[in-house]
Short mmCIF file of C-alpha atoms and ligand atoms in Angstrom, two decimals:
data_model
loop_
_atom_site.label_atom_id
_atom_site.label_comp_id
_atom_site.label_asym_id
_atom_site.label_seq_id
_atom_site.Cartn_x
_atom_site.Cartn_y
_atom_site.Cartn_z
CA MET J 1 113.26 109.66 81.85
CA ASN J 2 112.13 108.23 85.18
CA ARG J 3 110.02 105.10 84.69
CA LEU J 4 108.19 103.16 87.36
CA LEU J 5 106.25 99.96 86.66
CA ILE J 6 103.87 98.61 89.30
CA LYS J 7 103.27 94.96 88.50
CA ASN J 8 100.96 92.17 89.67
CA GLY J 9 98.68 94.23 91.91
CA THR J 10 94.89 94.54 92.00
CA VAL J 11 93.84 98.06 91.04
CA VAL J 12 90.93 99.47 93.08
CA ARG J 13 88.83 102.28 91.62
CA PRO J 14 85.25 103.42 92.25
CA GLN J 15 84.18 101.53 89.10
CA GLY J 16 85.71 98.22 90.20
CA CYS J 17 88.72 96.08 91.14
CA GLU J 18 90.91 94.49 88.47
CA PRO J 19 94.37 92.93 88.21
CA LEU J 20 96.31 95.55 86.24
CA ASP J 21 99.85 96.89 85.90
CA ILE J 22 100.58 100.61 85.97
CA LEU J 23 103.38 102.38 84.11
CA ALA J 24 104.43 105.89 85.11
CA GLU J 25 106.88 108.19 83.38
CA ASP J 26 108.28 111.23 85.15
CA GLY J 27 105.61 111.00 87.83
CA VAL J 28 102.60 110.69 85.52
CA ILE J 29 100.61 107.52 84.80
CA VAL J 30 101.01 106.76 81.07
CA LYS J 31 99.56 103.27 80.77
CA ILE J 32 97.33 100.90 82.74
CA GLY J 33 96.92 97.39 81.40
CA LYS J 34 97.57 93.67 81.63
CA LYS J 35 101.13 92.35 81.75
CA LEU J 36 102.91 95.59 80.92
CA ASP J 37 106.65 95.69 80.29
CA ALA J 38 108.86 98.74 80.05
CA GLU J 39 112.56 98.90 79.35
CA GLY J 40 114.67 100.47 82.04
CA ALA J 41 111.75 100.91 84.42
CA GLU J 42 112.08 100.41 88.15
CA ILE J 43 109.72 97.57 89.05
CA LEU J 44 107.58 97.72 92.18
CA ASP J 45 106.13 94.25 92.75
CA ALA J 46 102.56 94.54 94.02
CA ALA J 47 101.77 90.82 94.12
CA GLY J 48 99.17 90.22 96.82
CA LEU J 49 98.56 93.96 97.21
CA HIS J 50 95.65 96.24 96.34
CA VAL J 51 96.57 99.45 94.54
CA PHE J 52 94.39 102.47 95.40
CA PRO J 53 94.61 105.97 93.99
CA GLY J 54 96.69 107.84 96.60
CA LEU J 55 94.60 108.53 99.68
CA VAL J 56 93.43 112.11 100.20
CA ASP J 57 92.88 113.54 103.68
CA MET J 58 90.67 116.61 103.49
CA HIS J 59 91.03 117.52 107.19
CA CYS J 60 94.20 117.46 109.29
CA HIS J 61 96.30 119.67 111.55
CA LEU J 62 100.00 119.99 110.75
CA ARG J 63 100.56 122.61 113.51
CA GLU J 64 103.24 124.57 111.62
CA PRO J 65 103.74 127.50 111.91
CA GLY J 66 103.59 128.02 115.65
CA PHE J 67 103.14 124.65 117.32
CA GLU J 68 106.21 122.80 116.03
CA GLY J 69 106.54 121.04 119.39
CA LYS J 70 103.39 119.07 118.51
CA GLU J 71 104.07 118.51 114.79
CA GLU J 72 105.99 119.99 111.90
CA ILE J 73 104.98 119.90 108.28
CA ARG J 74 107.90 117.51 107.70
CA THR J 75 106.94 115.04 110.47
CA GLY J 76 103.23 115.34 109.75
CA THR J 77 103.55 114.69 106.04
CA ALA J 78 105.92 111.75 106.70
CA ALA J 79 103.27 110.29 109.03
CA ALA J 80 100.64 110.95 106.37
CA ALA J 81 102.70 109.10 103.74
CA LYS J 82 103.18 106.18 106.13
CA GLY J 83 99.40 106.01 106.47
CA GLY J 84 99.00 105.96 102.68
CA PHE J 85 98.05 109.62 102.19
CA THR J 86 99.57 111.31 99.16
CA SER J 87 97.58 114.55 99.55
CA VAL J 88 96.51 116.24 102.78
CA CYS J 89 94.61 119.45 103.51
CA CYS J 90 95.70 121.26 106.66
CA MET J 91 93.47 123.38 108.83
CA PRO J 92 94.40 127.00 109.57
CA ASN J 93 94.48 126.96 113.40
CA THR J 94 98.22 127.60 113.48
CA ALA J 95 100.07 130.58 115.04
CA PRO J 96 99.91 132.85 113.19
CA VAL J 97 96.57 131.66 111.86
CA ASN J 98 96.50 130.87 108.14
CA ASP J 99 94.24 133.83 107.41
CA ASN J 100 96.47 135.55 104.84
CA SER J 101 98.50 134.65 101.80
CA SER J 102 101.93 134.83 103.45
CA VAL J 103 101.04 132.01 105.84
CA THR J 104 99.44 130.06 102.98
CA SER J 105 102.59 130.32 100.88
CA PHE J 106 104.84 129.52 103.85
CA ILE J 107 102.94 126.24 104.36
CA LYS J 108 103.21 125.37 100.65
CA MET J 109 106.94 126.12 100.68
CA ARG J 110 107.63 124.02 103.78
CA ALA J 111 105.65 121.13 102.32
CA GLU J 112 107.64 121.22 99.10
CA ASP J 113 110.90 121.20 101.06
CA ALA J 114 109.69 118.20 103.08
CA GLY J 115 108.86 116.24 99.95
CA PHE J 116 106.40 113.78 101.47
CA ALA J 117 102.61 113.98 101.06
CA LYS J 118 101.43 116.96 99.00
CA VAL J 119 99.90 119.70 101.15
CA TYR J 120 96.86 121.80 100.29
CA PRO J 121 96.26 124.52 102.89
CA ILE J 122 92.77 125.45 104.04
CA GLY J 123 92.46 129.16 104.75
CA ALA J 124 90.58 130.67 107.69
CA VAL J 125 87.05 131.99 107.25
CA SER J 126 87.62 134.78 109.76
CA LYS J 127 90.65 136.85 110.69
CA GLY J 128 92.45 135.20 113.59
CA LEU J 129 89.61 132.63 113.80
CA MET J 130 87.86 135.30 115.85
CA GLY J 131 84.55 134.99 114.04
CA LYS J 132 84.20 138.75 113.49
CA GLU J 133 85.63 139.74 110.12
CA LEU J 134 86.18 137.73 106.93
CA ALA J 135 89.79 136.75 106.23
CA GLU J 136 91.51 137.54 102.92
CA MET J 137 89.87 134.62 101.15
CA ASP J 138 90.66 135.52 97.57
CA GLN J 139 94.31 136.30 98.40
CA MET J 140 94.69 132.92 100.06
CA ARG J 141 93.08 131.21 97.07
CA ARG J 142 95.63 132.82 94.76
CA PHE J 143 98.46 131.39 96.89
CA GLY J 144 97.09 127.87 97.10
CA ALA J 145 94.25 127.66 99.64
CA VAL J 146 91.74 125.02 98.51
CA ALA J 147 88.86 125.70 100.94
CA PHE J 148 88.00 127.83 103.96
CA SER J 149 87.29 126.84 107.55
CA ASP J 150 87.61 128.11 111.12
CA ASP J 151 87.97 124.48 112.22
CA GLY J 152 88.62 124.10 115.90
CA CYS J 153 86.17 126.96 116.41
CA PRO J 154 82.66 127.33 115.06
CA VAL J 155 81.64 130.40 113.03
CA SER J 156 78.99 131.43 115.54
CA SER J 157 77.73 134.40 113.54
CA GLY J 158 75.14 133.31 110.98
CA VAL J 159 75.71 136.37 108.84
CA LEU J 160 79.48 135.86 108.71
CA MET J 161 78.96 132.24 107.65
CA LYS J 162 76.42 133.33 105.05
CA ASN J 163 78.87 135.83 103.57
CA ALA J 164 81.74 133.30 103.65
CA MET J 165 79.69 130.63 101.89
CA GLN J 166 78.54 133.08 99.23
CA TYR J 167 82.02 134.50 98.69
CA ALA J 168 83.67 131.05 98.55
CA ALA J 169 81.06 129.81 96.08
CA GLY J 170 81.78 132.80 93.86
CA MET J 171 85.35 131.52 93.62
CA GLY J 172 84.20 127.95 92.99
CA MET J 173 85.19 126.91 96.51
CA VAL J 174 83.55 125.54 99.61
CA VAL J 175 83.43 126.41 103.31
CA ILE J 176 84.08 123.53 105.69
CA SER J 177 82.05 124.06 108.84
CA HIS J 178 83.09 122.95 112.31
CA CYS J 179 79.59 122.69 113.79
CA GLU J 180 79.33 123.52 117.46
CA ASP J 181 76.99 125.84 119.36
CA LEU J 182 79.24 126.84 122.26
CA ASP J 183 76.32 127.92 124.45
CA LEU J 184 74.77 124.49 124.10
CA VAL J 185 78.13 122.78 124.71
CA ASP J 186 78.17 124.65 128.03
CA ASP J 187 81.67 123.41 128.93
CA GLY J 188 80.73 119.77 128.31
CA ALA J 189 83.92 117.68 128.32
CA MET J 190 82.59 114.51 126.68
CA ASN J 191 79.39 113.19 125.12
CA GLU J 192 76.28 113.66 127.24
CA GLY J 193 75.10 110.27 128.43
CA LEU J 194 75.59 107.40 130.83
CA THR J 195 79.40 107.34 130.66
CA ALA J 196 79.60 111.08 131.40
CA SER J 197 77.28 110.54 134.39
CA ILE J 198 79.35 107.63 135.69
CA LEU J 199 82.53 109.69 135.38
CA GLY J 200 80.89 112.78 136.86
CA LEU J 201 81.85 114.86 133.80
CA ARG J 202 79.75 117.56 132.16
CA GLY J 203 78.05 116.33 129.01
CA ASN J 204 78.23 117.88 125.54
CA PRO J 205 74.92 117.01 123.81
CA THR J 206 74.56 116.10 120.12
CA VAL J 207 72.16 119.04 119.70
CA ALA J 208 75.13 121.38 120.17
CA GLU J 209 76.61 119.95 116.97
CA ASN J 210 73.37 119.38 115.09
CA SER J 211 71.82 122.81 115.55
CA MET J 212 74.72 124.26 113.58
CA ILE J 213 74.57 121.48 110.97
CA ALA J 214 70.93 122.51 110.50
CA ARG J 215 71.89 126.18 110.17
CA GLU J 216 74.54 125.42 107.52
CA ILE J 217 72.07 123.28 105.57
CA LEU J 218 69.49 126.06 105.64
CA LEU J 219 72.04 128.67 104.56
CA ALA J 220 73.27 126.46 101.69
CA GLU J 221 69.68 125.86 100.63
CA TYR J 222 68.74 129.54 100.86
CA LEU J 223 71.81 130.68 98.93
CA GLY J 224 71.93 127.73 96.50
CA VAL J 225 75.64 127.22 97.24
CA PRO J 226 77.66 124.27 98.57
CA VAL J 227 78.77 123.67 102.15
CA HIS J 228 80.82 120.86 103.66
CA ILE J 229 80.25 119.65 107.22
CA ALA J 230 83.40 118.60 109.10
CA HIS J 231 83.77 115.55 111.36
CA VAL J 232 80.10 114.45 111.68
CA SER J 233 79.80 112.29 114.77
CA ASN J 234 76.19 111.32 115.38
CA GLY J 235 73.04 109.77 113.94
CA ALA J 236 70.69 112.76 114.21
CA GLY J 237 73.23 115.01 112.48
CA ILE J 238 73.65 112.47 109.70
CA GLN J 239 69.87 112.27 109.30
CA LEU J 240 69.70 116.07 108.81
CA ILE J 241 72.28 115.75 106.02
CA ARG J 242 70.53 112.73 104.49
CA GLU J 243 67.22 114.63 104.26
CA ALA J 244 68.91 117.77 102.91
CA LYS J 245 70.67 115.79 100.19
CA ALA J 246 67.38 114.14 99.24
CA ARG J 247 65.84 117.54 98.55
CA GLY J 248 68.84 118.67 96.52
CA VAL J 249 70.80 120.82 98.98
CA LYS J 250 74.49 120.98 98.00
CA VAL J 251 75.73 119.65 101.31
CA THR J 252 78.62 117.21 101.66
CA CYS J 253 80.18 115.83 104.82
CA GLU J 254 82.98 113.81 106.29
CA THR J 255 83.41 111.62 109.35
CA CYS J 256 86.60 110.36 110.99
CA PRO J 257 87.82 106.84 111.82
CA HIS J 258 87.33 107.34 115.57
CA TYR J 259 83.59 107.91 115.10
CA PHE J 260 83.10 104.50 113.47
CA SER J 261 85.67 102.63 115.63
CA LEU J 262 84.94 103.89 119.14
CA ASN J 263 82.10 105.07 121.32
CA ASP J 264 82.10 107.28 124.42
CA GLU J 265 82.94 104.32 126.66
CA ALA J 266 86.52 104.78 125.41
CA CYS J 267 86.65 107.74 127.84
CA MET J 268 86.21 105.40 130.84
CA GLY J 269 89.04 105.72 133.33
CA TYR J 270 89.20 109.41 132.36
CA ASN J 271 91.13 108.40 129.24
CA THR J 272 92.13 111.77 127.83
CA LEU J 273 93.49 110.09 124.68
CA ALA J 274 89.84 109.52 123.71
CA LYS J 275 88.95 113.20 124.16
CA VAL J 276 88.12 114.76 120.80
CA ASN J 277 85.83 117.44 119.49
CA PRO J 278 83.09 116.62 118.58
CA PRO J 279 83.20 114.00 121.32
CA LEU J 280 82.96 110.26 120.80
CA ARG J 281 79.24 109.50 120.93
CA SER J 282 76.99 106.58 121.91
CA GLU J 283 77.09 103.10 120.37
CA ALA J 284 73.87 103.91 118.48
CA ASP J 285 75.63 106.95 116.98
CA ARG J 286 78.67 104.85 116.01
CA LEU J 287 76.37 102.46 114.16
CA ALA J 288 74.58 105.40 112.50
CA VAL J 289 77.94 106.70 111.24
CA ILE J 290 78.59 103.31 109.64
CA GLU J 291 75.12 103.41 108.04
CA GLY J 292 75.84 106.92 106.72
CA LEU J 293 79.08 105.68 105.17
CA ARG J 294 77.27 102.69 103.69
CA ASP J 295 74.31 104.53 102.16
CA GLY J 296 76.30 107.44 100.70
CA THR J 297 75.14 110.17 103.08
CA ILE J 298 78.73 110.57 104.27
CA ASP J 299 81.00 111.54 101.39
CA ALA J 300 84.47 111.22 102.89
CA ILE J 301 86.59 109.76 105.66
CA ALA J 302 89.03 112.39 106.96
CA THR J 303 91.51 111.85 109.78
CA ASP J 304 91.25 115.11 111.78
CA HIS J 305 94.87 114.27 112.67
CA ALA J 306 95.29 116.50 115.73
CA PRO J 307 98.70 116.12 117.39
CA HIS J 308 99.16 117.28 120.99
CA GLY J 309 102.13 117.00 123.35
CA ALA J 310 102.07 114.72 126.41
CA ASP J 311 101.38 117.63 128.78
CA ALA J 312 98.13 118.47 127.04
CA LYS J 313 96.83 114.95 127.75
CA ASN J 314 98.50 114.08 131.08
CA CYS J 315 96.07 116.17 133.10
CA GLU J 316 92.48 116.25 134.35
CA PHE J 317 89.96 115.16 131.71
CA ASP J 318 88.10 118.46 131.53
CA ARG J 319 91.34 120.40 131.10
CA ALA J 320 92.86 118.05 128.48
CA ALA J 321 93.18 119.09 124.83
CA ASN J 322 90.83 117.66 122.22
CA GLY J 323 92.25 115.55 119.43
CA LEU J 324 94.10 112.41 118.39
CA ILE J 325 96.70 111.58 115.77
CA GLY J 326 95.04 109.86 112.86
CA PHE J 327 97.19 109.47 109.76
CA GLU J 328 98.82 106.16 110.59
CA THR J 329 95.72 104.26 111.65
CA ALA J 330 92.96 105.65 109.37
CA PHE J 331 93.25 103.15 106.53
CA ALA J 332 93.63 100.12 108.80
CA LEU J 333 90.70 101.21 110.99
CA ALA J 334 88.55 101.49 107.87
CA VAL J 335 89.57 98.03 106.67
CA THR J 336 89.14 96.52 110.15
CA HIS J 337 85.79 98.11 111.07
CA LEU J 338 84.16 98.67 107.68
CA VAL J 339 85.56 96.45 104.92
CA LYS J 340 86.25 93.21 106.80
CA PRO J 341 82.81 93.11 108.52
CA GLY J 342 81.23 93.58 105.07
CA GLN J 343 79.89 97.12 105.63
CA LEU J 344 81.84 98.70 102.76
CA THR J 345 83.16 97.47 99.45
CA LEU J 346 86.70 98.37 98.40
CA GLU J 347 85.23 100.53 95.65
CA ARG J 348 83.29 102.55 98.21
CA LEU J 349 86.36 102.82 100.45
CA CYS J 350 88.23 104.22 97.47
CA GLU J 351 85.52 106.83 96.96
CA LEU J 352 85.51 107.81 100.63
CA MET J 353 89.27 108.06 101.13
CA SER J 354 90.40 109.32 97.74
CA ALA J 355 88.01 110.15 94.89
CA ASN J 356 85.35 112.06 96.86
CA PRO J 357 87.56 114.32 99.00
CA ALA J 358 89.55 115.20 95.86
CA ARG J 359 86.31 115.99 94.02
CA ILE J 360 84.78 118.08 96.82
CA LEU J 361 87.90 120.27 96.97
CA SER J 362 88.73 120.10 93.21
CA LEU J 363 92.19 118.71 93.94
CA PRO J 364 94.38 117.21 91.20
CA ALA J 365 94.17 113.83 92.99
CA GLY J 366 91.94 110.83 93.53
CA ARG J 367 92.08 109.45 89.97
CA LEU J 368 93.95 106.34 88.91
CA GLU J 369 94.06 106.73 85.13
CA ALA J 370 96.42 107.61 82.30
CA GLY J 371 97.33 111.29 82.47
CA ALA J 372 96.90 111.55 86.26
CA ALA J 373 99.78 112.02 88.68
CA CYS J 374 101.23 108.69 89.79
CA ASP J 375 99.92 108.91 93.38
CA LEU J 376 99.26 105.39 94.67
CA THR J 377 98.63 103.58 97.94
CA LEU J 378 99.53 99.89 97.92
CA ALA J 379 98.06 97.90 100.77
CA ASP J 380 97.98 94.36 102.05
CA LEU J 381 94.36 93.90 103.10
CA GLU J 382 95.04 90.66 104.97
CA GLU J 383 97.99 91.72 107.09
CA ARG J 384 97.26 91.71 110.81
CA TRP J 385 99.37 94.01 112.92
CA VAL J 386 99.48 95.77 116.26
CA PHE J 387 99.85 99.54 116.34
CA THR J 388 102.74 100.43 118.65
CA GLU J 389 104.33 103.69 119.75
CA ALA J 390 107.74 102.66 118.40
CA GLU J 391 106.65 103.05 114.82
CA ILE J 392 104.76 106.34 115.04
CA GLU J 393 106.19 108.89 112.59
CA SER J 394 104.19 111.78 113.97
CA LYS J 395 105.94 113.96 116.53
CA SER J 396 103.03 113.43 118.94
CA LYS J 397 101.82 110.14 120.32
CA ASN J 398 98.28 111.02 121.41
CA THR J 399 96.21 108.12 120.17
CA PRO J 400 93.72 105.81 121.89
CA PHE J 401 94.64 103.08 119.39
CA LEU J 402 98.01 102.03 120.86
CA GLY J 403 97.98 98.26 121.17
CA ALA J 404 95.01 97.92 118.82
CA GLU J 405 95.00 94.82 116.63
CA LEU J 406 94.32 95.95 113.10
CA THR J 407 93.82 94.28 109.74
CA GLY J 408 95.06 95.87 106.52
CA ARG J 409 98.31 97.72 106.20
CA VAL J 410 99.79 100.24 103.82
CA ARG J 411 102.96 98.67 102.40
CA HIS J 412 104.04 101.29 99.87
CA THR J 413 103.06 104.90 99.14
CA VAL J 414 103.97 106.52 95.83
CA ALA J 415 103.49 110.26 95.17
CA GLY J 416 104.33 111.85 91.86
CA GLY J 417 106.07 108.60 90.88
CA ARG J 418 108.40 108.71 93.93
CA ILE J 419 108.28 105.87 96.43
CA LEU J 420 107.79 107.69 99.74
CA VAL J 421 107.08 104.58 101.77
CA ARG J 422 108.55 101.18 100.96
CA ASP J 423 107.64 98.09 102.96
CA ALA J 424 105.90 100.28 105.56
CA LYS J 425 109.05 102.36 106.09
CA VAL J 426 109.24 106.05 105.26
CA GLN J 427 112.09 106.67 102.79
CA LYS J 428 114.41 109.59 103.40
CA LYS J 429 114.35 112.12 100.57
CA GLU J 430 117.55 110.80 98.95
CA GLU J 431 116.29 107.15 99.10
CA ALA J 432 112.88 107.89 97.54
O1 DOR T 501 89.57 117.19 118.38
C1 DOR T 501 89.81 118.21 117.74
N1 DOR T 501 91.06 118.72 117.67
N2 DOR T 501 88.80 118.82 117.10
C2 DOR T 501 88.96 120.01 116.51
O2 DOR T 501 88.01 120.52 115.96
C3 DOR T 501 90.27 120.71 116.56
C4 DOR T 501 91.37 119.77 116.77
C5 DOR T 501 92.67 120.44 117.14
O3 DOR T 501 93.06 121.41 116.48
O4 DOR T 501 93.35 119.95 118.06
#
């Protein structure tokens, strides 16, 4: 039997923080208590560390199949593990698109071979992400899809979205909506506002995002089914969700670390590394995102890890690809910008980065208790460090956070009782 004993750490769960040891046998937590001992167990000393249930990323892009030059499932899940994620959900905008069960099972198989973070594929809503015809949703569910989304593209047709939401709900699943009215975006390259004017770039207004958030809320309310809003970026959109929740609509939402760490001024100098979709918004919107995280309107922090090669960013701003790599900075950005300034408790951080995303997608994750898989993220919340290119595990390096001084670092990541990351270093399969 394989035994792992995590000693001397402070366990963080939504119900509180407590100094507790954790014993796992064959990858499953069997005991949590004070001063545990276990014969023959490997000991992982967590003195000075906080032990979270393994982080869950409900929104990322692993790019395989089709865009292996940007990322592979192996490199992406290694980067995820380094960032403390033990479970990640990957979006279907691959080539071919994950709109059928053979792509879904290919992704699952590649993830198992890689052996790092566990991968839960998200199937497409529409065939080829074309927004015309529903994809084979039930087939994909049978082969491991955990939700449906056309992320990267909006589902512009209201009736297609209505049918997808109804069909997904019938299977106990949820549609994740990338909200963007392309007519209102009107080729905007960054947030509409002063910075866009200074740079002479076309603006993408918040109403382009929010009009579709409003549509999804109304559809969910009309049908009485759940919907999840991806990467919410701005205050007015959050307010729509806040009001909908208050009247009982089954709407949940996520934001991403860049929306609470940066505003649109990060695009100054035509910095394509800060080009994402939805775009970085105003400072007032950044503060509204933090308020949404604080008051419970926002349910989850997801990375939207979106790797792109150098060519896609070393070009004119309006031609550059949207997206930034997010796995390896997400936890530290949350500690630096939310926990340390006193905006979020550790319990709330645990909900946002583990318990809630697992609950929304019904994943076997996000619980630190006897009987659950031994998926753990051990972090030093005081460590100050500088994020440098040399230590990026992802195949792509597109991040605006290079050189950022961060507080809080993932030291060890354990998934299914295997130590994937030890002392902030990814372990090769045979070492783990
Ligand atoms: O910035 C983004 N990048 N937003 C998206 O919705 C898609 C993603 C990508 O696939 O690169």
